[in-house]
Amino acid sequence: ELAKEAVCGLFENGSIPDDLTLLACGTSTPDQLLPSHASMVHGELANYPMEIFSSAGVCLTSLQALKICYSNILAGLHQKAVCVASELTSPALVSKFYDPEYEATHDNPDKDPYMAFEKDFMRFMLSDGAGAVLVQDHPEGICPLKIEWVDMTSYANELPTCMFMASELQENGRLKSWKEFSPDEIKER
């Protein structure tokens, strides 16, 4: 719903124009694994068939979605596209999920001060929100902007995984997926 409102906010009276043919959505925390986040946002918009794209990740997921719009416009595949990024993290950051670990860490902050800071940061610094941008092949409006380039390079081949969710970092550096955990292991975590 946050993403839908951001998209509708781009247009007069919230009315999606019929020449909008691409919707690219980025989020780190979709409400469900399937169907895709873009499919869910498109369903909420309830407008008409269009090409959709979902990007997922952490910090750059919105820029990945923007690059999809930009590249498609440059290639002449679409004339008008919307990039929308949204996060709804608050349901996952409810204190009851973190109280036991938080209390254990704060009873003895010298034991793991990094963990204490990390839990506070994650719970109080991240927030819910959404934003959208219209990308098109011609300038329009009172203050049109031009994208000169969108460039991003992954160094995942060189650096260890630093942020993860629904997984656990193993001693050998491999991430163990939530799909590999037994019910007892999930209960313990």
PDB file of C-alpha atoms in Angstrom:
ATOM      1  CA  GLU A   1       0.000   0.000   0.000  1.00  0.00           C
ATOM      2  CA  LEU A   2       2.914   2.390   0.665  1.00  0.00           C
ATOM      3  CA  ALA A   3       4.245   1.806  -2.850  1.00  0.00           C
ATOM      4  CA  LYS A   4       0.809   2.215  -4.408  1.00  0.00           C
ATOM      5  CA  GLU A   5       0.326   5.574  -2.688  1.00  0.00           C
ATOM      6  CA  ALA A   6       3.769   6.749  -3.829  1.00  0.00           C
ATOM      7  CA  VAL A   7       2.978   5.834  -7.454  1.00  0.00           C
ATOM      8  CA  CYS A   8      -0.469   7.450  -7.359  1.00  0.00           C
ATOM      9  CA  GLY A   9       1.072  10.573  -5.838  1.00  0.00           C
ATOM     10  CA  LEU A  10       3.012  11.157  -9.050  1.00  0.00           C
ATOM     11  CA  PHE A  11      -0.114  11.814 -11.086  1.00  0.00           C
ATOM     12  CA  GLU A  12      -2.949  14.323 -10.952  1.00  0.00           C
ATOM     13  CA  ASN A  13      -5.855  12.884  -8.964  1.00  0.00           C
ATOM     14  CA  GLY A  14      -3.802   9.693  -8.475  1.00  0.00           C
ATOM     15  CA  SER A  15      -4.896   8.546 -11.926  1.00  0.00           C
ATOM     16  CA  ILE A  16      -2.320   6.307 -13.631  1.00  0.00           C
ATOM     17  CA  PRO A  17      -1.880   7.367 -17.287  1.00  0.00           C
ATOM     18  CA  ASP A  18      -2.581   4.679 -19.872  1.00  0.00           C
ATOM     19  CA  ASP A  19       0.781   5.275 -21.589  1.00  0.00           C
ATOM     20  CA  LEU A  20       2.695   4.122 -18.500  1.00  0.00           C
ATOM     21  CA  THR A  21       4.018   0.744 -19.638  1.00  0.00           C
ATOM     22  CA  LEU A  22       6.712  -0.236 -17.108  1.00  0.00           C
ATOM     23  CA  LEU A  23       6.630  -0.487 -13.320  1.00  0.00           C
ATOM     24  CA  ALA A  24       9.923  -1.263 -11.552  1.00  0.00           C
ATOM     25  CA  CYS A  25       9.731  -1.818  -7.794  1.00  0.00           C
ATOM     26  CA  GLY A  26      12.530  -2.148  -5.276  1.00  0.00           C
ATOM     27  CA  THR A  27      12.382  -3.329  -1.679  1.00  0.00           C
ATOM     28  CA  SER A  28      14.568  -5.152   0.822  1.00  0.00           C
ATOM     29  CA  THR A  29      11.667  -6.538   2.791  1.00  0.00           C
ATOM     30  CA  PRO A  30       8.738  -7.624   0.626  1.00  0.00           C
ATOM     31  CA  ASP A  31       5.577  -8.634   2.460  1.00  0.00           C
ATOM     32  CA  GLN A  32       5.810 -12.115   0.925  1.00  0.00           C
ATOM     33  CA  LEU A  33       8.312 -14.184  -1.071  1.00  0.00           C
ATOM     34  CA  LEU A  34       5.853 -14.989  -3.860  1.00  0.00           C
ATOM     35  CA  PRO A  35       4.393 -13.391  -5.883  1.00  0.00           C
ATOM     36  CA  SER A  36       6.939 -10.674  -6.576  1.00  0.00           C
ATOM     37  CA  HIS A  37       6.752  -7.276  -4.936  1.00  0.00           C
ATOM     38  CA  ALA A  38       6.124  -5.585  -8.309  1.00  0.00           C
ATOM     39  CA  SER A  39       3.261  -7.963  -9.002  1.00  0.00           C
ATOM     40  CA  MET A  40       1.670  -7.080  -5.671  1.00  0.00           C
ATOM     41  CA  VAL A  41       2.097  -3.326  -6.249  1.00  0.00           C
ATOM     42  CA  HIS A  42       0.662  -3.667  -9.760  1.00  0.00           C
ATOM     43  CA  GLY A  43      -2.294  -5.553  -8.296  1.00  0.00           C
ATOM     44  CA  GLU A  44      -2.862  -2.763  -5.764  1.00  0.00           C
ATOM     45  CA  LEU A  45      -2.818  -0.184  -8.575  1.00  0.00           C
ATOM     46  CA  ALA A  46      -5.522  -2.189 -10.373  1.00  0.00           C
ATOM     47  CA  ASN A  47      -5.021  -0.238 -13.584  1.00  0.00           C
ATOM     48  CA  TYR A  48      -4.183  -2.308 -16.710  1.00  0.00           C
ATOM     49  CA  PRO A  49      -1.581  -4.836 -17.946  1.00  0.00           C
ATOM     50  CA  MET A  50       2.018  -3.605 -18.082  1.00  0.00           C
ATOM     51  CA  GLU A  51       5.566  -4.890 -17.826  1.00  0.00           C
ATOM     52  CA  ILE A  52       6.751  -5.197 -14.229  1.00  0.00           C
ATOM     53  CA  PHE A  53      10.132  -5.743 -12.616  1.00  0.00           C
ATOM     54  CA  SER A  54      11.109  -6.448  -8.999  1.00  0.00           C
ATOM     55  CA  SER A  55      14.523  -5.778  -7.533  1.00  0.00           C
ATOM     56  CA  ALA A  56      15.445  -7.019  -4.098  1.00  0.00           C
ATOM     57  CA  GLY A  57      18.481  -6.463  -1.975  1.00  0.00           C
ATOM     58  CA  VAL A  58      19.482  -3.997   0.639  1.00  0.00           C
ATOM     59  CA  CYS A  59      20.775  -0.471   0.142  1.00  0.00           C
ATOM     60  CA  LEU A  60      20.732  -0.204  -3.655  1.00  0.00           C
ATOM     61  CA  THR A  61      17.497  -1.956  -4.500  1.00  0.00           C
ATOM     62  CA  SER A  62      15.816   1.335  -5.445  1.00  0.00           C
ATOM     63  CA  LEU A  63      18.695   2.256  -7.746  1.00  0.00           C
ATOM     64  CA  GLN A  64      18.478  -1.155  -9.389  1.00  0.00           C
ATOM     65  CA  ALA A  65      14.809  -0.453 -10.128  1.00  0.00           C
ATOM     66  CA  LEU A  66      15.694   3.022 -11.402  1.00  0.00           C
ATOM     67  CA  LYS A  67      18.335   1.565 -13.712  1.00  0.00           C
ATOM     68  CA  ILE A  68      15.735  -0.821 -15.157  1.00  0.00           C
ATOM     69  CA  CYS A  69      13.484   2.146 -15.986  1.00  0.00           C
ATOM     70  CA  TYR A  70      16.362   4.242 -17.333  1.00  0.00           C
ATOM     71  CA  SER A  71      17.780   1.414 -19.468  1.00  0.00           C
ATOM     72  CA  ASN A  72      14.379   0.541 -20.918  1.00  0.00           C
ATOM     73  CA  ILE A  73      13.727   4.180 -21.822  1.00  0.00           C
ATOM     74  CA  LEU A  74      17.201   4.502 -23.422  1.00  0.00           C
ATOM     75  CA  ALA A  75      16.661   1.307 -25.421  1.00  0.00           C
ATOM     76  CA  GLY A  76      13.349   2.646 -26.708  1.00  0.00           C
ATOM     77  CA  LEU A  77      11.407  -0.260 -25.213  1.00  0.00           C
ATOM     78  CA  HIS A  78       9.208   2.076 -23.175  1.00  0.00           C
ATOM     79  CA  GLN A  79       8.442   5.787 -23.315  1.00  0.00           C
ATOM     80  CA  LYS A  80       7.112   6.151 -19.768  1.00  0.00           C
ATOM     81  CA  ALA A  81       8.065   4.135 -16.677  1.00  0.00           C
ATOM     82  CA  VAL A  82       7.713   4.420 -12.918  1.00  0.00           C
ATOM     83  CA  CYS A  83      10.352   3.412 -10.398  1.00  0.00           C
ATOM     84  CA  VAL A  84       9.044   2.949  -6.874  1.00  0.00           C
ATOM     85  CA  ALA A  85      10.955   1.945  -3.762  1.00  0.00           C
ATOM     86  CA  SER A  86       9.277   1.002  -0.514  1.00  0.00           C
ATOM     87  CA  GLU A  87      10.122  -0.508   2.837  1.00  0.00           C
ATOM     88  CA  LEU A  88       7.823  -1.705   5.578  1.00  0.00           C
ATOM     89  CA  THR A  89      10.275  -2.888   8.228  1.00  0.00           C
ATOM     90  CA  SER A  90       8.375  -2.037  11.403  1.00  0.00           C
ATOM     91  CA  PRO A  91       6.412  -5.329  11.639  1.00  0.00           C
ATOM     92  CA  ALA A  92       9.702  -7.264  11.720  1.00  0.00           C
ATOM     93  CA  LEU A  93      11.222  -4.936  14.298  1.00  0.00           C
ATOM     94  CA  VAL A  94       8.609  -5.322  17.045  1.00  0.00           C
ATOM     95  CA  SER A  95      10.392  -5.505  20.392  1.00  0.00           C
ATOM     96  CA  LYS A  96       8.952  -8.896  21.384  1.00  0.00           C
ATOM     97  CA  PHE A  97      11.116 -10.496  18.680  1.00  0.00           C
ATOM     98  CA  TYR A  98      14.289  -9.018  20.163  1.00  0.00           C
ATOM     99  CA  ASP A  99      13.661  -8.766  23.905  1.00  0.00           C
ATOM    100  CA  PRO A 100      15.451 -11.970  25.005  1.00  0.00           C
ATOM    101  CA  GLU A 101      18.581 -11.221  22.995  1.00  0.00           C
ATOM    102  CA  TYR A 102      18.456  -7.515  23.862  1.00  0.00           C
ATOM    103  CA  GLU A 103      18.176  -8.217  27.590  1.00  0.00           C
ATOM    104  CA  ALA A 104      21.019 -10.725  27.506  1.00  0.00           C
ATOM    105  CA  THR A 105      23.228  -8.282  25.628  1.00  0.00           C
ATOM    106  CA  HIS A 106      22.369  -5.250  27.736  1.00  0.00           C
ATOM    107  CA  ASP A 107      22.828  -7.119  31.018  1.00  0.00           C
ATOM    108  CA  ASN A 108      26.459  -7.387  30.018  1.00  0.00           C
ATOM    109  CA  PRO A 109      27.199  -4.842  27.241  1.00  0.00           C
ATOM    110  CA  ASP A 110      30.931  -5.581  27.468  1.00  0.00           C
ATOM    111  CA  LYS A 111      30.143  -9.111  26.304  1.00  0.00           C
ATOM    112  CA  ASP A 112      29.162  -7.896  22.845  1.00  0.00           C
ATOM    113  CA  PRO A 113      28.835  -4.101  22.493  1.00  0.00           C
ATOM    114  CA  TYR A 114      28.554  -4.414  18.719  1.00  0.00           C
ATOM    115  CA  MET A 115      25.477  -6.620  19.055  1.00  0.00           C
ATOM    116  CA  ALA A 116      23.849  -4.181  21.476  1.00  0.00           C
ATOM    117  CA  PHE A 117      24.439  -1.286  19.061  1.00  0.00           C
ATOM    118  CA  GLU A 118      23.292  -3.318  16.058  1.00  0.00           C
ATOM    119  CA  LYS A 119      19.978  -4.232  17.668  1.00  0.00           C
ATOM    120  CA  ASP A 120      19.300  -0.639  18.680  1.00  0.00           C
ATOM    121  CA  PHE A 121      20.251   0.633  15.228  1.00  0.00           C
ATOM    122  CA  MET A 122      18.084  -1.859  13.394  1.00  0.00           C
ATOM    123  CA  ARG A 123      15.048  -1.243  15.602  1.00  0.00           C
ATOM    124  CA  PHE A 124      15.177   2.528  15.923  1.00  0.00           C
ATOM    125  CA  MET A 125      16.990   3.890  12.868  1.00  0.00           C
ATOM    126  CA  LEU A 126      15.203   2.050  10.070  1.00  0.00           C
ATOM    127  CA  SER A 127      11.737   3.207   9.146  1.00  0.00           C
ATOM    128  CA  ASP A 128       8.795   2.613   6.843  1.00  0.00           C
ATOM    129  CA  GLY A 129       8.334   4.657   3.696  1.00  0.00           C
ATOM    130  CA  ALA A 130       8.048   4.793  -0.074  1.00  0.00           C
ATOM    131  CA  GLY A 131       9.009   7.073  -2.925  1.00  0.00           C
ATOM    132  CA  ALA A 132       8.384   7.021  -6.656  1.00  0.00           C
ATOM    133  CA  VAL A 133       9.777   8.737  -9.724  1.00  0.00           C
ATOM    134  CA  LEU A 134       8.427   9.004 -13.258  1.00  0.00           C
ATOM    135  CA  VAL A 135      11.048   8.284 -15.937  1.00  0.00           C
ATOM    136  CA  GLN A 136      10.188   9.167 -19.517  1.00  0.00           C
ATOM    137  CA  ASP A 137      11.787   9.812 -22.891  1.00  0.00           C
ATOM    138  CA  HIS A 138      11.026  13.557 -22.975  1.00  0.00           C
ATOM    139  CA  PRO A 139      11.122  16.418 -20.440  1.00  0.00           C
ATOM    140  CA  GLU A 140       7.812  17.489 -18.979  1.00  0.00           C
ATOM    141  CA  GLY A 141       6.550  19.508 -16.023  1.00  0.00           C
ATOM    142  CA  ILE A 142       7.841  22.548 -14.176  1.00  0.00           C
ATOM    143  CA  CYS A 143      11.210  21.111 -13.125  1.00  0.00           C
ATOM    144  CA  PRO A 144      12.205  18.112 -15.245  1.00  0.00           C
ATOM    145  CA  LEU A 145      15.453  16.364 -14.421  1.00  0.00           C
ATOM    146  CA  LYS A 146      17.744  14.392 -16.708  1.00  0.00           C
ATOM    147  CA  ILE A 147      19.464  11.163 -15.714  1.00  0.00           C
ATOM    148  CA  GLU A 148      23.024  11.257 -17.037  1.00  0.00           C
ATOM    149  CA  TRP A 149      23.950   7.765 -15.855  1.00  0.00           C
ATOM    150  CA  VAL A 150      23.173   5.078 -13.322  1.00  0.00           C
ATOM    151  CA  ASP A 151      26.201   2.960 -12.489  1.00  0.00           C
ATOM    152  CA  MET A 152      26.605   0.363  -9.804  1.00  0.00           C
ATOM    153  CA  THR A 153      29.201  -2.324  -9.294  1.00  0.00           C
ATOM    154  CA  SER A 154      28.977  -5.294  -6.968  1.00  0.00           C
ATOM    155  CA  TYR A 155      32.004  -6.400  -4.984  1.00  0.00           C
ATOM    156  CA  ALA A 156      30.248  -9.462  -3.573  1.00  0.00           C
ATOM    157  CA  ASN A 157      32.935 -11.586  -5.208  1.00  0.00           C
ATOM    158  CA  GLU A 158      35.603  -9.884  -3.077  1.00  0.00           C
ATOM    159  CA  LEU A 159      33.927  -8.981   0.220  1.00  0.00           C
ATOM    160  CA  PRO A 160      32.170 -11.076   2.859  1.00  0.00           C
ATOM    161  CA  THR A 161      28.409 -10.881   3.232  1.00  0.00           C
ATOM    162  CA  CYS A 162      27.701  -8.025   5.636  1.00  0.00           C
ATOM    163  CA  MET A 163      23.892  -7.846   5.827  1.00  0.00           C
ATOM    164  CA  PHE A 164      21.521 -10.768   5.709  1.00  0.00           C
ATOM    165  CA  MET A 165      18.045 -11.772   6.790  1.00  0.00           C
ATOM    166  CA  ALA A 166      16.422 -15.202   7.226  1.00  0.00           C
ATOM    167  CA  SER A 167      19.826 -16.853   7.103  1.00  0.00           C
ATOM    168  CA  GLU A 168      22.820 -17.498   9.282  1.00  0.00           C
ATOM    169  CA  LEU A 169      26.499 -16.963   8.545  1.00  0.00           C
ATOM    170  CA  GLN A 170      28.428 -20.209   8.903  1.00  0.00           C
ATOM    171  CA  GLU A 171      32.044 -20.474  10.106  1.00  0.00           C
ATOM    172  CA  ASN A 172      33.212 -21.189   6.541  1.00  0.00           C
ATOM    173  CA  GLY A 173      31.643 -17.900   5.347  1.00  0.00           C
ATOM    174  CA  ARG A 174      28.680 -19.561   3.638  1.00  0.00           C
ATOM    175  CA  LEU A 175      25.160 -18.317   4.370  1.00  0.00           C
ATOM    176  CA  LYS A 176      22.772 -21.008   5.535  1.00  0.00           C
ATOM    177  CA  SER A 177      19.311 -20.246   4.133  1.00  0.00           C
ATOM    178  CA  TRP A 178      16.128 -20.355   6.190  1.00  0.00           C
ATOM    179  CA  LYS A 179      15.078 -23.185   3.846  1.00  0.00           C
ATOM    180  CA  GLU A 180      17.865 -25.375   5.262  1.00  0.00           C
ATOM    181  CA  PHE A 181      16.910 -25.020   8.934  1.00  0.00           C
ATOM    182  CA  SER A 182      15.008 -27.754  10.711  1.00  0.00           C
ATOM    183  CA  PRO A 183      11.889 -26.776  12.691  1.00  0.00           C
ATOM    184  CA  ASP A 184      13.871 -27.198  15.926  1.00  0.00           C
ATOM    185  CA  GLU A 185      16.644 -24.902  14.667  1.00  0.00           C
ATOM    186  CA  ILE A 186      14.097 -22.257  13.705  1.00  0.00           C
ATOM    187  CA  LYS A 187      12.480 -22.515  17.144  1.00  0.00           C
ATOM    188  CA  GLU A 188      15.879 -21.967  18.814  1.00  0.00           C
ATOM    189  CA  ARG A 189      16.576 -18.820  16.826  1.00  0.00           C
TER     190      ARG A 189
END
